[in-house]
């Protein structure tokens, strides 16, 4: 048995089961003999069952009698080698973990399982074909066992403009599956799930979370077996024939990143945040406030008007100007031009230099939008190379937004796109790239006719890596029609995600709350959009829009040229407010509080950020709808320094009169026990509270 200890969790591994078995993942165990875990959890055989119970190993084996979904699926010609059973060969101790080597000589397979425990538990499995025939791999899903009392599940549903909606349910006997074949991380099935003790909340109950760090197809599977055991499986979804291992070849599955906390969902999600903050590419400079041109001008590009927009933006304190879709090739609308990554002489007769120089002269840096994985049939690129698309010969390709996916696994297509992007970044003073991806893969075959999403996903990573190597100072944002590509693997190459195309703050409250369970605020793009939301038609005050956007990587996506002097000044106040708290927002621990029940149902929700040393905090309460009582209940704030005294003050929001909240001084313990009485608020508005340590 191997005992790993992390900051919030312990893991005990039985390395003798071939594919190793995690026998404990959860509460710290103190000084124990790890062998006693197996003794404590030993299960007796039952009537009607096999004489031996197969463990829920990291790759549970049908061949050993596991009654659920096996972790490794594949076979050789004639249907053989389909139920591998591994034996441990060697255990290698590495920093913070182990690598277990196992083999099934009969099936001709070797398995390497790497397990590390730091802020998060990370598992990576590699299967090697050691025989002299092909092995057709159907799936390799890392499996994490969960205790029987982890009987509540939290998953996420979504769609374009409505990502990350939490779905809570009791986890009955049976399976629940998310099947993502979109070719990207997807809006619909974030590869993320939490399980917890019954009724777990933000600050109570044991919580286990697992995420698949992968930007292609995936399956997330959670099952409670009829024998009472629970497990979750996460892995790449492979289309038939997509992965064939020739003799000597191997496949490494996407990493599973997992987190645990004994005291609720909020502390559990810190594991995900801290592991992202620990990646070498995590930005260290303050995250620039940006203006994005999309909802300001769409395809209506005009250098002079954009220069004026930049002037107003800079006066409001904005630090980065991002030119969205519409600047290149024949891209005058969303039906043509993708693939032609040269500046349109029609729209920019003098190139981008006059705009970039103007922006730089105002003290801002410049960002640009691209969608490198795509091509419109109406483009020079497609006319020259119709063979470069991810499609299946003999079938009419299915279009999405009038575009096709470029097959970047084809070396020539890859080199062409790399060359164009490299030139764009070399020839222009560009600090930031918004990398978009706006359609699903459908019947996407590579050049050999086999399904190509796996190879495409790796090619996209290679492209991002190579551009990062050539242009290390350029920051990249991951966007896919909003939040269709938000995962920890793409975030190893990017510094920001575009969370959603929906800038309606009421919708964003829910979307960002869900997203905050996977990523920290500094990576989460959040913009003040137009007064009337372009995606929902709702109208909201600037105060509510800025309160919502400020808890992210803040930006503005609005035609600010149309604003009068007073509104421009108020926008400046919103930018200044974000900047005032930016260091705290982007370094502290994100906190969420359980939905505030007013009467019988939640009418509002609360969230915020605590400084790492708990010396300061910023907390927002948002009234989502009317409650049965005009006055919301007190908001209890657990997790601060119990014996210290905090002053709680309301922060004035831009364009809003002072809220009816008188400053109070309370200890951390009182804040947890009694909380602070919130003011009466109209629906779709909020209050921002600043807590400082005074004794
Ligand atoms: C989808 C993105 O999510 C939007 O923000 C915008 O960049 C458009 N694409 C541009 O086509």
mmCIF file with all atom_site columns, N, CA and C in Angstrom, residues 114 120-124 211-215 253-258 272 275-276 278-282 461 464-465 468 476 478 487-497 523:
data_model
loop_
_atom_site.group_PDB
_atom_site.id
_atom_site.type_symbol
_atom_site.label_atom_id
_atom_site.label_alt_id
_atom_site.label_comp_id
_atom_site.label_asym_id
_atom_site.label_entity_id
_atom_site.label_seq_id
_atom_site.pdbx_PDB_ins_code
_atom_site.Cartn_x
_atom_site.Cartn_y
_atom_site.Cartn_z
_atom_site.occupancy
_atom_site.B_iso_or_equiv
_atom_site.pdbx_formal_charge
_atom_site.auth_seq_id
_atom_site.auth_comp_id
_atom_site.auth_asym_id
_atom_site.auth_atom_id
_atom_site.pdbx_PDB_model_num
ATOM 1   N N  . UNK A 1 114 ? 0.206   6.795  -13.724 1.00 0.00 ? 114 UNK A N  1
ATOM 2   C CA . UNK A 1 114 ? 0.940   7.807  -12.951 1.00 0.00 ? 114 UNK A CA 1
ATOM 3   C C  . UNK A 1 114 ? -0.056  8.504  -12.043 1.00 0.00 ? 114 UNK A C  1
ATOM 4   N N  . UNK A 1 120 ? -4.194  18.823 -6.057  1.00 0.00 ? 120 UNK A N  1
ATOM 5   C CA . UNK A 1 120 ? -5.177  17.949 -6.690  1.00 0.00 ? 120 UNK A CA 1
ATOM 6   C C  . UNK A 1 120 ? -4.571  16.558 -6.863  1.00 0.00 ? 120 UNK A C  1
ATOM 7   N N  . UNK A 1 121 ? -5.452  15.622 -7.026  1.00 0.00 ? 121 UNK A N  1
ATOM 8   C CA . UNK A 1 121 ? -5.038  14.255 -7.363  1.00 0.00 ? 121 UNK A CA 1
ATOM 9   C C  . UNK A 1 121 ? -5.043  14.180 -8.889  1.00 0.00 ? 121 UNK A C  1
ATOM 10  N N  . UNK A 1 122 ? -3.910  13.791 -9.477  1.00 0.00 ? 122 UNK A N  1
ATOM 11  C CA . UNK A 1 122 ? -3.836  13.715 -10.946 1.00 0.00 ? 122 UNK A CA 1
ATOM 12  C C  . UNK A 1 122 ? -3.510  12.294 -11.366 1.00 0.00 ? 122 UNK A C  1
ATOM 13  N N  . UNK A 1 123 ? -4.224  11.813 -12.361 1.00 0.00 ? 123 UNK A N  1
ATOM 14  C CA . UNK A 1 123 ? -3.993  10.450 -12.838 1.00 0.00 ? 123 UNK A CA 1
ATOM 15  C C  . UNK A 1 123 ? -3.858  10.466 -14.356 1.00 0.00 ? 123 UNK A C  1
ATOM 16  N N  . UNK A 1 124 ? -2.779  9.853  -14.815 1.00 0.00 ? 124 UNK A N  1
ATOM 17  C CA . UNK A 1 124 ? -2.569  9.721  -16.259 1.00 0.00 ? 124 UNK A CA 1
ATOM 18  C C  . UNK A 1 124 ? -2.247  8.261  -16.554 1.00 0.00 ? 124 UNK A C  1
ATOM 19  N N  . UNK A 1 211 ? -12.340 16.168 -12.903 1.00 0.00 ? 211 UNK A N  1
ATOM 20  C CA . UNK A 1 211 ? -12.374 16.912 -14.173 1.00 0.00 ? 211 UNK A CA 1
ATOM 21  C C  . UNK A 1 211 ? -11.474 16.207 -15.179 1.00 0.00 ? 211 UNK A C  1
ATOM 22  N N  . UNK A 1 212 ? -11.927 16.126 -16.414 1.00 0.00 ? 212 UNK A N  1
ATOM 23  C CA . UNK A 1 212 ? -11.081 15.581 -17.476 1.00 0.00 ? 212 UNK A CA 1
ATOM 24  C C  . UNK A 1 212 ? -10.440 16.754 -18.205 1.00 0.00 ? 212 UNK A C  1
ATOM 25  N N  . UNK A 1 213 ? -9.122  16.811 -18.132 1.00 0.00 ? 213 UNK A N  1
ATOM 26  C CA . UNK A 1 213 ? -8.392  17.908 -18.776 1.00 0.00 ? 213 UNK A CA 1
ATOM 27  C C  . UNK A 1 213 ? -8.220  17.565 -20.252 1.00 0.00 ? 213 UNK A C  1
ATOM 28  N N  . UNK A 1 214 ? -9.195  17.926 -21.051 1.00 0.00 ? 214 UNK A N  1
ATOM 29  C CA . UNK A 1 214 ? -9.185  17.525 -22.472 1.00 0.00 ? 214 UNK A CA 1
ATOM 30  C C  . UNK A 1 214 ? -10.145 18.406 -23.247 1.00 0.00 ? 214 UNK A C  1
ATOM 31  N N  . UNK A 1 215 ? -9.753  18.770 -24.478 1.00 0.00 ? 215 UNK A N  1
ATOM 32  C CA . UNK A 1 215 ? -10.564 19.705 -25.261 1.00 0.00 ? 215 UNK A CA 1
ATOM 33  C C  . UNK A 1 215 ? -11.257 19.039 -26.443 1.00 0.00 ? 215 UNK A C  1
ATOM 34  N N  . UNK A 1 253 ? -4.004  8.608  -22.156 1.00 0.00 ? 253 UNK A N  1
ATOM 35  C CA . UNK A 1 253 ? -5.332  9.190  -21.985 1.00 0.00 ? 253 UNK A CA 1
ATOM 36  C C  . UNK A 1 253 ? -5.203  10.587 -21.382 1.00 0.00 ? 253 UNK A C  1
ATOM 37  N N  . UNK A 1 254 ? -6.206  11.441 -21.601 1.00 0.00 ? 254 UNK A N  1
ATOM 38  C CA . UNK A 1 254 ? -6.172  12.761 -20.967 1.00 0.00 ? 254 UNK A CA 1
ATOM 39  C C  . UNK A 1 254 ? -6.082  12.639 -19.449 1.00 0.00 ? 254 UNK A C  1
ATOM 40  N N  . UNK A 1 255 ? -5.479  13.640 -18.858 1.00 0.00 ? 255 UNK A N  1
ATOM 41  C CA . UNK A 1 255 ? -5.295  13.620 -17.406 1.00 0.00 ? 255 UNK A CA 1
ATOM 42  C C  . UNK A 1 255 ? -6.635  13.824 -16.685 1.00 0.00 ? 255 UNK A C  1
ATOM 43  N N  . UNK A 1 256 ? -6.818  13.065 -15.642 1.00 0.00 ? 256 UNK A N  1
ATOM 44  C CA . UNK A 1 256 ? -7.956  13.311 -14.749 1.00 0.00 ? 256 UNK A CA 1
ATOM 45  C C  . UNK A 1 256 ? -7.424  14.086 -13.553 1.00 0.00 ? 256 UNK A C  1
ATOM 46  N N  . UNK A 1 257 ? -8.062  15.218 -13.283 1.00 0.00 ? 257 UNK A N  1
ATOM 47  C CA . UNK A 1 257 ? -7.662  16.095 -12.182 1.00 0.00 ? 257 UNK A CA 1
ATOM 48  C C  . UNK A 1 257 ? -8.799  16.035 -11.164 1.00 0.00 ? 257 UNK A C  1
ATOM 49  N N  . UNK A 1 258 ? -8.456  15.719 -9.917  1.00 0.00 ? 258 UNK A N  1
ATOM 50  C CA . UNK A 1 258 ? -9.530  15.498 -8.943  1.00 0.00 ? 258 UNK A CA 1
ATOM 51  C C  . UNK A 1 258 ? -9.230  16.231 -7.648  1.00 0.00 ? 258 UNK A C  1
ATOM 52  N N  . UNK A 1 272 ? -8.869  22.882 -7.635  1.00 0.00 ? 272 UNK A N  1
ATOM 53  C CA . UNK A 1 272 ? -8.794  23.160 -9.083  1.00 0.00 ? 272 UNK A CA 1
ATOM 54  C C  . UNK A 1 272 ? -8.121  24.513 -9.327  1.00 0.00 ? 272 UNK A C  1
ATOM 55  N N  . UNK A 1 275 ? -4.332  24.454 -8.526  1.00 0.00 ? 275 UNK A N  1
ATOM 56  C CA . UNK A 1 275 ? -3.498  23.720 -9.482  1.00 0.00 ? 275 UNK A CA 1
ATOM 57  C C  . UNK A 1 275 ? -3.346  24.542 -10.759 1.00 0.00 ? 275 UNK A C  1
ATOM 58  N N  . UNK A 1 276 ? -4.360  25.296 -11.156 1.00 0.00 ? 276 UNK A N  1
ATOM 59  C CA . UNK A 1 276 ? -4.198  26.168 -12.330 1.00 0.00 ? 276 UNK A CA 1
ATOM 60  C C  . UNK A 1 276 ? -3.228  27.306 -12.016 1.00 0.00 ? 276 UNK A C  1
ATOM 61  N N  . UNK A 1 278 ? -0.796  27.171 -10.166 1.00 0.00 ? 278 UNK A N  1
ATOM 62  C CA . UNK A 1 278 ? 0.572   26.647 -10.040 1.00 0.00 ? 278 UNK A CA 1
ATOM 63  C C  . UNK A 1 278 ? 1.182   26.323 -11.399 1.00 0.00 ? 278 UNK A C  1
ATOM 64  N N  . UNK A 1 279 ? 0.381   26.390 -12.486 1.00 0.00 ? 279 UNK A N  1
ATOM 65  C CA . UNK A 1 279 ? 0.978   26.023 -13.776 1.00 0.00 ? 279 UNK A CA 1
ATOM 66  C C  . UNK A 1 279 ? 1.970   27.105 -14.179 1.00 0.00 ? 279 UNK A C  1
ATOM 67  N N  . UNK A 1 280 ? 3.052   26.689 -14.882 1.00 0.00 ? 280 UNK A N  1
ATOM 68  C CA . UNK A 1 280 ? 4.120   27.663 -15.159 1.00 0.00 ? 280 UNK A CA 1
ATOM 69  C C  . UNK A 1 280 ? 3.652   28.832 -16.008 1.00 0.00 ? 280 UNK A C  1
ATOM 70  N N  . UNK A 1 281 ? 2.593   28.646 -16.778 1.00 0.00 ? 281 UNK A N  1
ATOM 71  C CA . UNK A 1 281 ? 2.149   29.713 -17.677 1.00 0.00 ? 281 UNK A CA 1
ATOM 72  C C  . UNK A 1 281 ? 1.126   30.641 -17.019 1.00 0.00 ? 281 UNK A C  1
ATOM 73  N N  . UNK A 1 282 ? 0.873   30.445 -15.728 1.00 0.00 ? 282 UNK A N  1
ATOM 74  C CA . UNK A 1 282 ? -0.135  31.305 -15.105 1.00 0.00 ? 282 UNK A CA 1
ATOM 75  C C  . UNK A 1 282 ? 0.335   32.755 -15.128 1.00 0.00 ? 282 UNK A C  1
ATOM 76  N N  . UNK A 1 461 ? -3.431  21.545 -29.944 1.00 0.00 ? 461 UNK A N  1
ATOM 77  C CA . UNK A 1 461 ? -2.472  21.773 -28.846 1.00 0.00 ? 461 UNK A CA 1
ATOM 78  C C  . UNK A 1 461 ? -1.080  22.086 -29.397 1.00 0.00 ? 461 UNK A C  1
ATOM 79  N N  . UNK A 1 464 ? -0.988  25.629 -30.722 1.00 0.00 ? 464 UNK A N  1
ATOM 80  C CA . UNK A 1 464 ? -0.926  26.599 -29.620 1.00 0.00 ? 464 UNK A CA 1
ATOM 81  C C  . UNK A 1 464 ? 0.465   26.598 -28.991 1.00 0.00 ? 464 UNK A C  1
ATOM 82  N N  . UNK A 1 465 ? 1.019   25.404 -28.805 1.00 0.00 ? 465 UNK A N  1
ATOM 83  C CA . UNK A 1 465 ? 2.351   25.305 -28.191 1.00 0.00 ? 465 UNK A CA 1
ATOM 84  C C  . UNK A 1 465 ? 3.413   25.975 -29.061 1.00 0.00 ? 465 UNK A C  1
ATOM 85  N N  . UNK A 1 468 ? 3.076   29.629 -28.994 1.00 0.00 ? 468 UNK A N  1
ATOM 86  C CA . UNK A 1 468 ? 3.544   30.082 -27.678 1.00 0.00 ? 468 UNK A CA 1
ATOM 87  C C  . UNK A 1 468 ? 5.063   30.116 -27.630 1.00 0.00 ? 468 UNK A C  1
ATOM 88  N N  . UNK A 1 476 ? -3.029  34.199 -24.982 1.00 0.00 ? 476 UNK A N  1
ATOM 89  C CA . UNK A 1 476 ? -4.091  33.607 -25.804 1.00 0.00 ? 476 UNK A CA 1
ATOM 90  C C  . UNK A 1 476 ? -5.318  33.322 -24.945 1.00 0.00 ? 476 UNK A C  1
ATOM 91  N N  . UNK A 1 478 ? -8.983  31.254 -24.806 1.00 0.00 ? 478 UNK A N  1
ATOM 92  C CA . UNK A 1 478 ? -9.719  30.132 -25.399 1.00 0.00 ? 478 UNK A CA 1
ATOM 93  C C  . UNK A 1 478 ? -11.195 30.477 -25.456 1.00 0.00 ? 478 UNK A C  1
ATOM 94  N N  . UNK A 1 487 ? -11.337 24.027 -20.223 1.00 0.00 ? 487 UNK A N  1
ATOM 95  C CA . UNK A 1 487 ? -10.838 22.841 -19.517 1.00 0.00 ? 487 UNK A CA 1
ATOM 96  C C  . UNK A 1 487 ? -9.389  23.107 -19.131 1.00 0.00 ? 487 UNK A C  1
ATOM 97  N N  . UNK A 1 488 ? -8.873  22.278 -18.224 1.00 0.00 ? 488 UNK A N  1
ATOM 98  C CA . UNK A 1 488 ? -7.535  22.549 -17.693 1.00 0.00 ? 488 UNK A CA 1
ATOM 99  C C  . UNK A 1 488 ? -6.430  22.282 -18.716 1.00 0.00 ? 488 UNK A C  1
ATOM 100 N N  . UNK A 1 489 ? -6.670  21.449 -19.717 1.00 0.00 ? 489 UNK A N  1
ATOM 101 C CA . UNK A 1 489 ? -5.599  21.191 -20.692 1.00 0.00 ? 489 UNK A CA 1
ATOM 102 C C  . UNK A 1 489 ? -5.432  22.395 -21.616 1.00 0.00 ? 489 UNK A C  1
ATOM 103 N N  . UNK A 1 490 ? -6.530  22.969 -22.092 1.00 0.00 ? 490 UNK A N  1
ATOM 104 C CA . UNK A 1 490 ? -6.373  24.150 -22.955 1.00 0.00 ? 490 UNK A CA 1
ATOM 105 C C  . UNK A 1 490 ? -5.812  25.303 -22.124 1.00 0.00 ? 490 UNK A C  1
ATOM 106 N N  . UNK A 1 491 ? -6.115  25.314 -20.834 1.00 0.00 ? 491 UNK A N  1
ATOM 107 C CA . UNK A 1 491 ? -5.611  26.392 -19.981 1.00 0.00 ? 491 UNK A CA 1
ATOM 108 C C  . UNK A 1 491 ? -4.128  26.242 -19.663 1.00 0.00 ? 491 UNK A C  1
ATOM 109 N N  . UNK A 1 492 ? -3.534  25.128 -20.057 1.00 0.00 ? 492 UNK A N  1
ATOM 110 C CA . UNK A 1 492 ? -2.073  25.044 -19.944 1.00 0.00 ? 492 UNK A CA 1
ATOM 111 C C  . UNK A 1 492 ? -1.413  25.845 -21.060 1.00 0.00 ? 492 UNK A C  1
ATOM 112 N N  . UNK A 1 493 ? -2.213  26.266 -22.040 1.00 0.00 ? 493 UNK A N  1
ATOM 113 C CA . UNK A 1 493 ? -1.688  27.012 -23.189 1.00 0.00 ? 493 UNK A CA 1
ATOM 114 C C  . UNK A 1 493 ? -2.330  28.376 -23.339 1.00 0.00 ? 493 UNK A C  1
ATOM 115 N N  . UNK A 1 494 ? -3.262  28.710 -22.492 1.00 0.00 ? 494 UNK A N  1
ATOM 116 C CA . UNK A 1 494 ? -4.012  29.956 -22.633 1.00 0.00 ? 494 UNK A CA 1
ATOM 117 C C  . UNK A 1 494 ? -4.117  30.628 -21.261 1.00 0.00 ? 494 UNK A C  1
ATOM 118 N N  . UNK A 1 495 ? -4.454  31.922 -21.281 1.00 0.00 ? 495 UNK A N  1
ATOM 119 C CA . UNK A 1 495 ? -4.499  32.634 -19.993 1.00 0.00 ? 495 UNK A CA 1
ATOM 120 C C  . UNK A 1 495 ? -5.886  33.173 -19.680 1.00 0.00 ? 495 UNK A C  1
ATOM 121 N N  . UNK A 1 496 ? -6.844  32.844 -20.529 1.00 0.00 ? 496 UNK A N  1
ATOM 122 C CA . UNK A 1 496 ? -8.182  33.398 -20.307 1.00 0.00 ? 496 UNK A CA 1
ATOM 123 C C  . UNK A 1 496 ? -9.155  32.546 -21.095 1.00 0.00 ? 496 UNK A C  1
ATOM 124 N N  . UNK A 1 497 ? -10.367 32.425 -20.605 1.00 0.00 ? 497 UNK A N  1
ATOM 125 C CA . UNK A 1 497 ? -11.416 31.784 -21.406 1.00 0.00 ? 497 UNK A CA 1
ATOM 126 C C  . UNK A 1 497 ? -12.529 32.794 -21.614 1.00 0.00 ? 497 UNK A C  1
ATOM 127 N N  . UNK A 1 523 ? -9.019  33.970 -14.791 1.00 0.00 ? 523 UNK A N  1
ATOM 128 C CA . UNK A 1 523 ? -9.022  33.300 -16.096 1.00 0.00 ? 523 UNK A CA 1
ATOM 129 C C  . UNK A 1 523 ? -10.382 33.403 -16.783 1.00 0.00 ? 523 UNK A C  1
#
